[in-house]
mmCIF file of N, CA, C and O and ligand atoms in Angstrom:
data_model
loop_
_atom_site.group_PDB
_atom_site.id
_atom_site.type_symbol
_atom_site.label_atom_id
_atom_site.label_comp_id
_atom_site.label_asym_id
_atom_site.label_seq_id
_atom_site.Cartn_x
_atom_site.Cartn_y
_atom_site.Cartn_z
ATOM 1 N N UNK A 1 52.653 80.201 -54.708
ATOM 2 C CA UNK A 1 52.542 79.779 -55.809
ATOM 3 C C UNK A 1 51.029 79.620 -56.019
ATOM 4 O O UNK A 1 50.684 78.544 -55.325
ATOM 5 N N UNK A 2 50.090 79.866 -57.279
ATOM 6 C CA UNK A 2 48.755 79.835 -57.349
ATOM 7 C C UNK A 2 49.120 78.451 -57.544
ATOM 8 O O UNK A 2 49.631 77.625 -58.362
ATOM 9 N N UNK A 3 47.769 77.530 -57.243
ATOM 10 C CA UNK A 3 47.309 76.147 -57.790
ATOM 11 C C UNK A 3 48.615 74.659 -57.752
ATOM 12 O O UNK A 3 48.492 74.425 -57.904
ATOM 13 N N UNK A 4 49.167 75.150 -56.522
ATOM 14 C CA UNK A 4 50.457 74.574 -56.017
ATOM 15 C C UNK A 4 49.954 73.841 -54.845
ATOM 16 O O UNK A 4 49.480 74.327 -53.333
ATOM 17 N N UNK A 5 49.763 72.229 -54.599
ATOM 18 C CA UNK A 5 48.836 71.933 -53.768
ATOM 19 C C UNK A 5 50.135 72.269 -52.006
ATOM 20 O O UNK A 5 49.234 72.042 -50.898
ATOM 21 N N UNK A 6 51.186 72.326 -52.521
ATOM 22 C CA UNK A 6 52.069 72.397 -51.335
ATOM 23 C C UNK A 6 51.953 73.804 -50.414
ATOM 24 O O UNK A 6 51.885 73.760 -49.691
ATOM 25 N N UNK A 7 51.866 74.249 -51.429
ATOM 26 C CA UNK A 7 51.923 75.854 -50.878
ATOM 27 C C UNK A 7 50.860 75.740 -50.719
ATOM 28 O O UNK A 7 50.380 76.836 -49.342
ATOM 29 N N UNK A 8 49.430 75.586 -51.499
ATOM 30 C CA UNK A 8 47.805 75.302 -50.676
ATOM 31 C C UNK A 8 48.011 75.293 -49.027
ATOM 32 O O UNK A 8 47.277 75.300 -48.001
ATOM 33 N N UNK A 9 48.623 73.947 -48.692
ATOM 34 C CA UNK A 9 48.846 73.068 -47.918
ATOM 35 C C UNK A 9 49.823 74.800 -46.318
ATOM 36 O O UNK A 9 49.204 73.980 -45.113
ATOM 37 N N UNK A 10 50.867 74.731 -46.805
ATOM 38 C CA UNK A 10 51.464 76.025 -46.502
ATOM 39 C C UNK A 10 50.437 76.893 -46.216
ATOM 40 O O UNK A 10 50.618 77.139 -44.555
ATOM 41 N N UNK A 11 49.553 77.151 -46.947
ATOM 42 C CA UNK A 11 48.866 78.557 -46.242
ATOM 43 C C UNK A 11 47.558 78.470 -45.595
ATOM 44 O O UNK A 11 46.644 79.047 -46.012
ATOM 45 N N UNK A 12 47.516 77.098 -45.449
ATOM 46 C CA UNK A 12 46.413 76.665 -45.022
ATOM 47 C C UNK A 12 45.178 76.419 -45.252
ATOM 48 O O UNK A 12 44.127 76.253 -45.115
ATOM 49 N N UNK A 13 45.407 76.612 -47.081
ATOM 50 C CA UNK A 13 44.544 76.727 -47.403
ATOM 51 C C UNK A 13 43.582 75.029 -47.897
ATOM 52 O O UNK A 13 42.546 75.023 -48.276
ATOM 53 N N UNK A 14 44.385 74.166 -47.513
ATOM 54 C CA UNK A 14 44.171 72.929 -47.617
ATOM 55 C C UNK A 14 44.293 72.093 -46.620
ATOM 56 O O UNK A 14 45.774 72.780 -45.541
ATOM 57 N N UNK A 15 43.392 71.850 -45.709
ATOM 58 C CA UNK A 15 43.934 70.658 -44.445
ATOM 59 C C UNK A 15 45.406 69.955 -44.064
ATOM 60 O O UNK A 15 44.641 69.427 -45.602
ATOM 61 N N UNK A 16 45.959 69.910 -43.212
ATOM 62 C CA UNK A 16 46.696 68.986 -43.423
ATOM 63 C C UNK A 16 47.553 68.939 -41.849
ATOM 64 O O UNK A 16 47.521 70.533 -41.378
ATOM 65 N N UNK A 17 48.036 68.248 -41.486
ATOM 66 C CA UNK A 17 48.415 68.137 -40.101
ATOM 67 C C UNK A 17 49.924 68.013 -40.204
ATOM 68 O O UNK A 17 50.383 67.102 -40.905
ATOM 69 N N UNK A 18 50.875 69.419 -39.933
ATOM 70 C CA UNK A 18 52.083 69.563 -39.770
ATOM 71 C C UNK A 18 52.615 68.007 -39.145
ATOM 72 O O UNK A 18 52.433 68.520 -37.837
ATOM 73 N N UNK A 19 53.650 67.213 -39.268
ATOM 74 C CA UNK A 19 54.572 66.589 -38.343
ATOM 75 C C UNK A 19 55.672 67.255 -38.047
ATOM 76 O O UNK A 19 56.366 66.921 -36.770
ATOM 77 N N UNK A 20 56.618 67.848 -38.503
ATOM 78 C CA UNK A 20 57.378 69.193 -38.362
ATOM 79 C C UNK A 20 57.299 70.317 -38.893
ATOM 80 O O UNK A 20 57.030 70.665 -40.151
ATOM 81 N N UNK A 21 57.875 71.642 -38.625
ATOM 82 C CA UNK A 21 58.054 72.936 -38.916
ATOM 83 C C UNK A 21 59.122 73.345 -38.316
ATOM 84 O O UNK A 21 59.411 73.480 -37.136
ATOM 85 N N UNK A 22 59.500 73.997 -39.470
ATOM 86 C CA UNK A 22 60.854 75.152 -39.429
ATOM 87 C C UNK A 22 60.552 76.133 -40.299
ATOM 88 O O UNK A 22 59.956 76.514 -40.737
ATOM 89 N N UNK A 23 61.890 77.000 -39.812
ATOM 90 C CA UNK A 23 61.790 78.683 -40.328
ATOM 91 C C UNK A 23 62.152 78.063 -42.525
ATOM 92 O O UNK A 23 61.388 78.798 -42.601
ATOM 93 N N UNK A 24 62.325 76.696 -42.290
ATOM 94 C CA UNK A 24 62.300 77.096 -43.707
ATOM 95 C C UNK A 24 62.088 75.535 -44.341
ATOM 96 O O UNK A 24 61.526 75.523 -45.495
ATOM 97 N N UNK A 25 61.485 74.918 -43.867
ATOM 98 C CA UNK A 25 60.700 73.707 -44.061
ATOM 99 C C UNK A 25 59.435 73.298 -43.062
ATOM 100 O O UNK A 25 59.521 73.308 -41.836
ATOM 101 N N UNK A 26 58.442 72.697 -43.699
ATOM 102 C CA UNK A 26 57.504 71.681 -43.133
ATOM 103 C C UNK A 26 57.404 70.394 -43.241
ATOM 104 O O UNK A 26 57.831 70.046 -44.684
ATOM 105 N N UNK A 27 56.685 69.358 -42.631
ATOM 106 C CA UNK A 27 56.377 68.336 -43.125
ATOM 107 C C UNK A 27 55.379 67.641 -43.011
ATOM 108 O O UNK A 27 54.617 68.232 -41.962
ATOM 109 N N UNK A 28 55.006 66.636 -43.925
ATOM 110 C CA UNK A 28 53.674 66.028 -44.011
ATOM 111 C C UNK A 28 53.441 64.905 -44.047
ATOM 112 O O UNK A 28 54.605 63.960 -44.644
ATOM 113 N N UNK A 29 52.581 63.881 -43.754
ATOM 114 C CA UNK A 29 52.218 61.979 -43.682
ATOM 115 C C UNK A 29 52.023 62.356 -45.644
ATOM 116 O O UNK A 29 51.095 63.275 -45.774
ATOM 117 N N UNK A 30 52.399 61.032 -46.282
ATOM 118 C CA UNK A 30 52.129 61.519 -47.959
ATOM 119 C C UNK A 30 50.500 60.840 -47.635
ATOM 120 O O UNK A 30 50.158 59.754 -47.137
ATOM 121 N N UNK A 31 49.562 62.068 -48.466
ATOM 122 C CA UNK A 31 48.611 61.307 -48.233
ATOM 123 C C UNK A 31 48.292 59.902 -48.825
ATOM 124 O O UNK A 31 46.875 58.930 -48.761
ATOM 125 N N UNK A 32 48.855 59.347 -50.083
ATOM 126 C CA UNK A 32 49.009 57.573 -50.309
ATOM 127 C C UNK A 32 50.467 57.461 -49.944
ATOM 128 O O UNK A 32 51.312 57.053 -50.979
ATOM 129 N N UNK A 33 49.864 56.900 -48.888
ATOM 130 C CA UNK A 33 51.936 56.109 -48.476
ATOM 131 C C UNK A 33 51.837 54.776 -49.275
ATOM 132 O O UNK A 33 51.518 53.657 -49.466
ATOM 133 N N UNK A 34 53.221 55.063 -49.450
ATOM 134 C CA UNK A 34 54.076 54.051 -50.406
ATOM 135 C C UNK A 34 55.003 53.233 -49.504
ATOM 136 O O UNK A 34 55.419 51.652 -49.931
ATOM 137 N N UNK A 35 54.968 53.715 -47.987
ATOM 138 C CA UNK A 35 55.345 52.885 -47.132
ATOM 139 C C UNK A 35 55.044 52.952 -45.943
ATOM 140 O O UNK A 35 53.762 53.948 -45.730
ATOM 141 N N UNK A 36 55.051 51.847 -44.499
ATOM 142 C CA UNK A 36 54.258 51.869 -43.470
ATOM 143 C C UNK A 36 54.409 53.501 -42.769
ATOM 144 O O UNK A 36 53.154 53.843 -42.543
ATOM 145 N N UNK A 37 55.330 54.115 -43.043
ATOM 146 C CA UNK A 37 55.551 55.494 -42.732
ATOM 147 C C UNK A 37 56.286 56.124 -43.850
ATOM 148 O O UNK A 37 57.311 55.742 -44.950
ATOM 149 N N UNK A 38 55.574 57.279 -44.513
ATOM 150 C CA UNK A 38 55.882 58.007 -45.635
ATOM 151 C C UNK A 38 55.748 59.141 -45.642
ATOM 152 O O UNK A 38 54.840 59.823 -45.532
ATOM 153 N N UNK A 39 56.594 60.229 -44.869
ATOM 154 C CA UNK A 39 56.556 61.788 -44.627
ATOM 155 C C UNK A 39 57.129 62.193 -46.132
ATOM 156 O O UNK A 39 58.245 61.989 -46.634
ATOM 157 N N UNK A 40 57.032 63.348 -46.003
ATOM 158 C CA UNK A 40 57.203 64.495 -46.874
ATOM 159 C C UNK A 40 58.176 65.686 -46.401
ATOM 160 O O UNK A 40 57.099 66.357 -45.712
ATOM 161 N N UNK A 41 59.013 66.121 -46.795
ATOM 162 C CA UNK A 41 60.020 67.228 -46.482
ATOM 163 C C UNK A 41 59.845 68.270 -47.428
ATOM 164 O O UNK A 41 60.312 68.238 -48.472
ATOM 165 N N UNK A 42 59.101 69.752 -47.357
ATOM 166 C CA UNK A 42 59.064 70.677 -48.475
ATOM 167 C C UNK A 42 59.310 71.772 -47.571
ATOM 168 O O UNK A 42 59.111 72.051 -46.436
ATOM 169 N N UNK A 43 59.682 72.343 -48.570
ATOM 170 C CA UNK A 43 60.455 74.043 -48.432
ATOM 171 C C UNK A 43 59.395 74.815 -48.476
ATOM 172 O O UNK A 43 58.765 74.522 -49.454
ATOM 173 N N UNK A 44 59.113 75.578 -47.269
ATOM 174 C CA UNK A 44 58.382 76.625 -47.466
ATOM 175 C C UNK A 44 58.452 77.482 -48.657
ATOM 176 O O UNK A 44 57.621 78.188 -48.973
ATOM 177 N N UNK A 45 59.460 78.022 -49.445
ATOM 178 C CA UNK A 45 60.076 78.657 -50.711
ATOM 179 C C UNK A 45 59.401 77.740 -51.683
ATOM 180 O O UNK A 45 59.429 76.213 -51.817
ATOM 181 N N UNK A 46 58.547 78.496 -52.554
ATOM 182 C CA UNK A 46 57.882 77.781 -53.587
ATOM 183 C C UNK A 46 59.258 77.371 -54.611
ATOM 184 O O UNK A 46 59.785 78.482 -55.899
ATOM 185 N N UNK A 47 59.686 76.085 -54.752
ATOM 186 C CA UNK A 47 61.031 75.788 -55.575
ATOM 187 C C UNK A 47 60.682 74.911 -56.207
ATOM 188 O O UNK A 47 59.882 73.741 -55.529
ATOM 189 N N UNK A 48 60.420 74.647 -57.985
ATOM 190 C CA UNK A 48 60.007 73.320 -58.893
ATOM 191 C C UNK A 48 60.359 72.474 -58.908
ATOM 192 O O UNK A 48 59.558 71.652 -58.275
ATOM 193 N N UNK A 49 61.361 72.163 -58.851
ATOM 194 C CA UNK A 49 62.051 70.621 -58.097
ATOM 195 C C UNK A 49 63.797 70.955 -58.038
ATOM 196 O O UNK A 49 64.463 72.413 -58.186
ATOM 197 N N UNK A 50 64.220 70.080 -58.377
ATOM 198 C CA UNK A 50 65.544 70.351 -57.638
ATOM 199 C C UNK A 50 66.895 70.784 -58.954
ATOM 200 O O UNK A 50 68.035 71.519 -58.412
ATOM 201 N N UNK A 51 65.906 71.066 -60.361
ATOM 202 C CA UNK A 51 66.393 71.685 -61.162
ATOM 203 C C UNK A 51 66.353 72.817 -61.405
ATOM 204 O O UNK A 51 67.253 73.413 -61.849
ATOM 205 N N UNK A 52 65.666 73.608 -60.524
ATOM 206 C CA UNK A 52 65.737 74.860 -60.253
ATOM 207 C C UNK A 52 66.629 75.248 -58.802
ATOM 208 O O UNK A 52 66.582 76.543 -58.863
ATOM 209 N N UNK A 53 67.126 74.735 -58.479
ATOM 210 C CA UNK A 53 67.546 74.839 -56.898
ATOM 211 C C UNK A 53 69.295 75.620 -57.238
ATOM 212 O O UNK A 53 69.992 74.566 -58.102
ATOM 213 N N UNK A 54 69.596 76.667 -56.820
ATOM 214 C CA UNK A 54 70.351 77.437 -57.209
ATOM 215 C C UNK A 54 71.656 77.203 -55.390
ATOM 216 O O UNK A 54 73.053 77.259 -55.585
ATOM 217 N N UNK A 55 70.544 77.962 -54.712
ATOM 218 C CA UNK A 55 71.541 77.773 -53.543
ATOM 219 C C UNK A 55 71.158 76.618 -52.986
ATOM 220 O O UNK A 55 70.574 76.301 -52.455
ATOM 221 N N UNK A 56 72.513 75.663 -52.738
ATOM 222 C CA UNK A 56 72.102 74.473 -51.799
ATOM 223 C C UNK A 56 72.137 74.280 -50.504
ATOM 224 O O UNK A 56 71.839 73.154 -50.054
ATOM 225 N N UNK A 57 72.116 75.991 -49.797
ATOM 226 C CA UNK A 57 72.015 75.379 -48.135
ATOM 227 C C UNK A 57 70.841 74.888 -48.400
ATOM 228 O O UNK A 57 70.531 74.445 -46.821
ATOM 229 N N UNK A 58 69.284 75.314 -49.236
ATOM 230 C CA UNK A 58 68.268 74.783 -48.941
ATOM 231 C C UNK A 58 68.094 73.135 -48.550
ATOM 232 O O UNK A 58 67.919 72.626 -47.695
ATOM 233 N N UNK A 59 69.068 72.716 -49.839
ATOM 234 C CA UNK A 59 69.444 70.922 -49.864
ATOM 235 C C UNK A 59 69.302 71.022 -48.119
ATOM 236 O O UNK A 59 69.298 70.004 -47.247
ATOM 237 N N UNK A 60 71.052 71.550 -48.096
ATOM 238 C CA UNK A 60 71.415 71.211 -46.896
ATOM 239 C C UNK A 60 70.494 71.497 -45.509
ATOM 240 O O UNK A 60 70.401 70.250 -44.575
ATOM 241 N N UNK A 61 69.442 72.163 -45.903
ATOM 242 C CA UNK A 61 68.235 72.258 -44.452
ATOM 243 C C UNK A 61 67.593 71.674 -44.677
ATOM 244 O O UNK A 61 67.158 71.357 -43.304
ATOM 245 N N UNK A 62 66.918 71.236 -46.104
ATOM 246 C CA UNK A 62 66.387 70.076 -45.585
ATOM 247 C C UNK A 62 66.444 68.897 -45.331
ATOM 248 O O UNK A 62 65.323 67.980 -44.265
ATOM 249 N N UNK A 63 67.891 68.238 -45.664
ATOM 250 C CA UNK A 63 68.650 67.419 -44.875
ATOM 251 C C UNK A 63 68.766 66.799 -43.234
ATOM 252 O O UNK A 63 68.645 66.270 -42.836
ATOM 253 N N UNK A 64 68.588 68.743 -43.000
ATOM 254 C CA UNK A 64 69.102 68.853 -41.352
ATOM 255 C C UNK A 64 67.907 68.083 -40.880
ATOM 256 O O UNK A 64 67.286 67.426 -39.931
ATOM 257 N N UNK A 65 66.359 68.789 -41.540
ATOM 258 C CA UNK A 65 64.954 68.391 -40.696
ATOM 259 C C UNK A 65 64.341 66.759 -40.929
ATOM 260 O O UNK A 65 64.279 66.526 -40.362
ATOM 261 N N UNK A 66 65.470 66.586 -42.175
ATOM 262 C CA UNK A 66 64.786 64.812 -41.969
ATOM 263 C C UNK A 66 65.581 64.077 -41.329
ATOM 264 O O UNK A 66 64.832 63.523 -40.405
ATOM 265 N N UNK A 67 66.726 64.452 -40.757
ATOM 266 C CA UNK A 67 67.428 63.864 -39.629
ATOM 267 C C UNK A 67 67.035 64.613 -37.806
ATOM 268 O O UNK A 67 66.309 63.396 -37.298
ATOM 269 N N UNK A 68 65.895 65.379 -37.960
ATOM 270 C CA UNK A 68 65.303 66.142 -36.607
ATOM 271 C C UNK A 68 63.912 65.066 -36.886
ATOM 272 O O UNK A 68 63.285 64.484 -36.087
ATOM 273 N N UNK A 69 63.289 65.275 -37.600
ATOM 274 C CA UNK A 69 62.194 64.344 -38.287
ATOM 275 C C UNK A 69 62.249 62.819 -37.765
ATOM 276 O O UNK A 69 61.419 62.448 -37.237
ATOM 277 N N UNK A 70 63.425 62.061 -38.436
ATOM 278 C CA UNK A 70 63.489 60.730 -37.853
ATOM 279 C C UNK A 70 63.698 60.334 -36.835
ATOM 280 O O UNK A 70 63.266 59.841 -36.103
ATOM 281 N N UNK A 71 64.745 61.615 -36.150
ATOM 282 C CA UNK A 71 64.797 61.122 -34.555
ATOM 283 C C UNK A 71 63.146 61.218 -33.789
ATOM 284 O O UNK A 71 63.357 60.424 -33.220
ATOM 285 N N UNK A 72 62.557 61.983 -34.244
ATOM 286 C CA UNK A 72 60.760 62.319 -33.621
ATOM 287 C C UNK A 72 60.131 61.505 -33.637
ATOM 288 O O UNK A 72 60.012 60.881 -32.853
ATOM 289 N N UNK A 73 60.227 61.027 -34.790
ATOM 290 C CA UNK A 73 59.647 60.021 -35.667
ATOM 291 C C UNK A 73 60.094 58.448 -34.987
ATOM 292 O O UNK A 73 59.475 57.906 -35.715
ATOM 293 N N UNK A 74 60.714 58.179 -34.172
ATOM 294 C CA UNK A 74 61.637 57.249 -34.157
ATOM 295 C C UNK A 74 61.902 56.772 -35.337
ATOM 296 O O UNK A 74 61.922 54.888 -35.296
ATOM 297 N N UNK A 75 62.495 57.064 -36.306
ATOM 298 C CA UNK A 75 62.566 56.392 -37.594
ATOM 299 C C UNK A 75 63.871 56.008 -37.581
ATOM 300 O O UNK A 75 65.052 57.163 -37.929
ATOM 301 N N UNK A 76 64.631 55.071 -38.223
ATOM 302 C CA UNK A 76 66.186 54.806 -37.829
ATOM 303 C C UNK A 76 66.627 54.297 -38.901
ATOM 304 O O UNK A 76 67.762 54.178 -39.495
ATOM 305 N N UNK A 77 66.043 53.516 -39.967
ATOM 306 C CA UNK A 77 66.102 53.116 -41.316
ATOM 307 C C UNK A 77 65.264 53.862 -42.591
ATOM 308 O O UNK A 77 64.425 53.408 -41.624
ATOM 309 N N UNK A 78 65.694 53.924 -43.262
ATOM 310 C CA UNK A 78 64.871 55.076 -44.131
ATOM 311 C C UNK A 78 65.349 54.841 -45.658
ATOM 312 O O UNK A 78 66.613 54.917 -45.266
ATOM 313 N N UNK A 79 64.956 55.510 -46.736
ATOM 314 C CA UNK A 79 65.208 55.806 -47.930
ATOM 315 C C UNK A 79 64.577 57.119 -48.100
ATOM 316 O O UNK A 79 63.263 57.672 -47.709
ATOM 317 N N UNK A 80 65.127 57.874 -48.561
ATOM 318 C CA UNK A 80 64.869 59.312 -49.151
ATOM 319 C C UNK A 80 64.870 59.457 -50.652
ATOM 320 O O UNK A 80 65.551 58.604 -51.499
ATOM 321 N N UNK A 81 63.875 60.361 -51.421
ATOM 322 C CA UNK A 81 63.976 60.414 -52.480
ATOM 323 C C UNK A 81 63.067 61.415 -53.118
ATOM 324 O O UNK A 81 62.627 61.935 -52.021
ATOM 325 N N UNK A 82 64.104 61.976 -54.351
ATOM 326 C CA UNK A 82 63.820 63.548 -54.626
ATOM 327 C C UNK A 82 63.298 62.914 -56.301
ATOM 328 O O UNK A 82 64.098 62.831 -57.163
ATOM 329 N N UNK A 83 61.939 62.841 -56.407
ATOM 330 C CA UNK A 83 61.837 62.495 -58.027
ATOM 331 C C UNK A 83 61.921 64.253 -58.484
ATOM 332 O O UNK A 83 61.719 65.290 -58.016
ATOM 333 N N UNK A 84 62.281 64.285 -59.972
ATOM 334 C CA UNK A 84 62.434 65.367 -60.287
ATOM 335 C C UNK A 84 62.036 65.370 -61.678
ATOM 336 O O UNK A 84 62.854 64.642 -62.657
ATOM 337 N N UNK A 85 61.416 65.640 -62.340
ATOM 338 C CA UNK A 85 60.773 66.313 -63.625
ATOM 339 C C UNK A 85 59.444 65.260 -63.369
ATOM 340 O O UNK A 85 59.362 63.929 -63.177
ATOM 341 N N UNK A 86 57.842 65.455 -64.646
ATOM 342 C CA UNK A 86 57.210 64.137 -64.730
ATOM 343 C C UNK A 86 57.540 63.094 -65.336
ATOM 344 O O UNK A 86 57.355 62.051 -64.705
ATOM 345 N N UNK A 87 58.996 62.693 -66.750
ATOM 346 C CA UNK A 87 58.883 61.639 -66.519
ATOM 347 C C UNK A 87 59.844 60.836 -65.437
ATOM 348 O O UNK A 87 60.130 59.336 -65.631
ATOM 349 N N UNK A 88 60.164 61.589 -64.084
ATOM 350 C CA UNK A 88 60.761 60.920 -63.341
ATOM 351 C C UNK A 88 59.725 60.447 -62.449
ATOM 352 O O UNK A 88 59.908 59.583 -61.474
ATOM 353 N N UNK A 89 58.233 60.609 -62.522
ATOM 354 C CA UNK A 89 57.662 60.987 -61.689
ATOM 355 C C UNK A 89 57.049 61.521 -60.517
ATOM 356 O O UNK A 89 56.601 61.368 -59.914
ATOM 357 N N UNK A 90 57.729 62.970 -60.745
ATOM 358 C CA UNK A 90 57.319 63.716 -59.914
ATOM 359 C C UNK A 90 55.889 64.614 -60.295
ATOM 360 O O UNK A 90 55.453 64.971 -61.630
ATOM 361 N N UNK A 91 55.256 64.202 -59.494
ATOM 362 C CA UNK A 91 53.382 64.632 -59.382
ATOM 363 C C UNK A 91 53.147 65.775 -59.075
ATOM 364 O O UNK A 91 52.373 66.783 -59.794
ATOM 365 N N UNK A 92 53.780 66.584 -57.874
ATOM 366 C CA UNK A 92 53.641 68.042 -57.008
ATOM 367 C C UNK A 92 54.877 68.487 -57.602
ATOM 368 O O UNK A 92 56.311 68.182 -57.406
ATOM 369 N N UNK A 93 54.372 69.666 -58.338
ATOM 370 C CA UNK A 93 55.814 70.319 -59.044
ATOM 371 C C UNK A 93 56.452 71.923 -57.689
ATOM 372 O O UNK A 93 56.075 72.698 -58.291
ATOM 373 N N UNK A 94 57.096 71.171 -56.633
ATOM 374 C CA UNK A 94 57.518 71.629 -55.864
ATOM 375 C C UNK A 94 58.075 70.665 -54.800
ATOM 376 O O UNK A 94 57.835 69.433 -54.260
ATOM 377 N N UNK A 95 59.547 71.692 -54.687
ATOM 378 C CA UNK A 95 60.547 70.198 -54.118
ATOM 379 C C UNK A 95 60.072 69.628 -53.154
ATOM 380 O O UNK A 95 59.836 70.305 -52.265
ATOM 381 N N UNK A 96 60.081 67.977 -53.220
ATOM 382 C CA UNK A 96 60.013 67.648 -51.534
ATOM 383 C C UNK A 96 61.016 66.430 -51.664
ATOM 384 O O UNK A 96 61.200 65.967 -52.438
ATOM 385 N N UNK A 97 60.973 66.523 -50.121
ATOM 386 C CA UNK A 97 61.950 64.724 -50.000
ATOM 387 C C UNK A 97 61.227 63.898 -49.850
ATOM 388 O O UNK A 97 60.609 63.683 -48.653
ATOM 389 N N UNK A 98 60.668 62.678 -50.052
ATOM 390 C CA UNK A 98 60.190 61.807 -49.020
ATOM 391 C C UNK A 98 61.274 60.693 -48.466
ATOM 392 O O UNK A 98 62.401 60.718 -48.733
ATOM 393 N N UNK A 99 60.667 60.587 -47.378
ATOM 394 C CA UNK A 99 61.560 59.766 -46.460
ATOM 395 C C UNK A 99 60.145 58.144 -46.105
ATOM 396 O O UNK A 99 58.911 58.271 -45.955
ATOM 397 N N UNK A 100 60.672 57.204 -46.704
ATOM 398 C CA UNK A 100 60.121 56.104 -46.388
ATOM 399 C C UNK A 100 60.591 54.721 -45.558
ATOM 400 O O UNK A 100 61.696 54.779 -45.590
ATOM 401 N N UNK A 101 59.735 54.959 -44.709
ATOM 402 C CA UNK A 101 60.657 53.259 -43.953
ATOM 403 C C UNK A 101 59.435 52.423 -43.510
ATOM 404 O O UNK A 101 57.873 52.813 -43.735
ATOM 405 N N UNK A 102 60.111 51.419 -43.119
ATOM 406 C CA UNK A 102 58.775 50.519 -42.130
ATOM 407 C C UNK A 102 58.890 50.468 -41.135
ATOM 408 O O UNK A 102 58.935 51.458 -40.702
HETATM 409 P P1 LIG B 1 55.994 63.386 -56.100
HETATM 410 O O1 LIG B 1 55.578 62.088 -56.955
HETATM 411 O O2 LIG B 1 57.857 63.106 -56.158
HETATM 412 O O3 LIG B 1 55.997 64.243 -56.819
HETATM 413 O O4 LIG B 1 54.958 62.597 -54.836
HETATM 414 C C1 LIG B 1 54.455 63.794 -54.548
HETATM 415 C C2 LIG B 1 53.540 63.225 -53.459
HETATM 416 O O5 LIG B 1 52.135 64.322 -52.753
HETATM 417 C C3 LIG B 1 52.452 61.950 -53.639
HETATM 418 O O6 LIG B 1 53.064 60.742 -52.989
HETATM 419 C C4 LIG B 1 51.349 62.022 -53.246
HETATM 420 O O7 LIG B 1 51.021 60.412 -52.807
HETATM 421 C C5 LIG B 1 51.325 62.941 -51.954
HETATM 422 N N1 LIG B 1 50.529 64.210 -52.144
HETATM 423 C C6 LIG B 1 49.918 64.556 -53.157
HETATM 424 N N2 LIG B 1 48.680 65.290 -52.142
HETATM 425 C C7 LIG B 1 48.721 65.524 -51.576
HETATM 426 C C8 LIG B 1 48.440 65.992 -49.850
HETATM 427 N N3 LIG B 1 47.172 66.731 -50.411
HETATM 428 N N4 LIG B 1 48.583 65.729 -48.753
HETATM 429 C C9 LIG B 1 49.743 64.431 -48.663
HETATM 430 N N5 LIG B 1 50.366 64.285 -49.534
HETATM 431 C C10 LIG B 1 49.926 64.609 -51.084
HETATM 432 ZN ZN1 LIG B 2 54.250 75.550 -54.392
#
């Protein structure tokens, strides 16, 4: 999707270090962290938000990735967050799960 920050990161048009990658999704450190550890888990397919998800296999795969990332990063306690819609604070209109930990 044109003009989507996360699609541009996936396509290497914007440089960013992937902390995790598999067939379905990738993860990066949040550029403006709201916790000591703040990771974003992002599907490779452009889906605007949870409201546009029809096949929940995608969400399952994303949460499997959350667990793998947490193991890799030694994160044992954490919050996950999905903002849906601008009025709820969604800034980037490409679905993502926040992982927040101290
Ligand atoms: P949300 O408000 O749920 O849409 O979250 C979007 C998140 O993306 C925010 O926490 C931003 O700090 C983060 N963000 C925006 N641009 C970048 C970027 N280039 N690299 C990493 N994180 C970003
Ligand atoms: Zn996108």
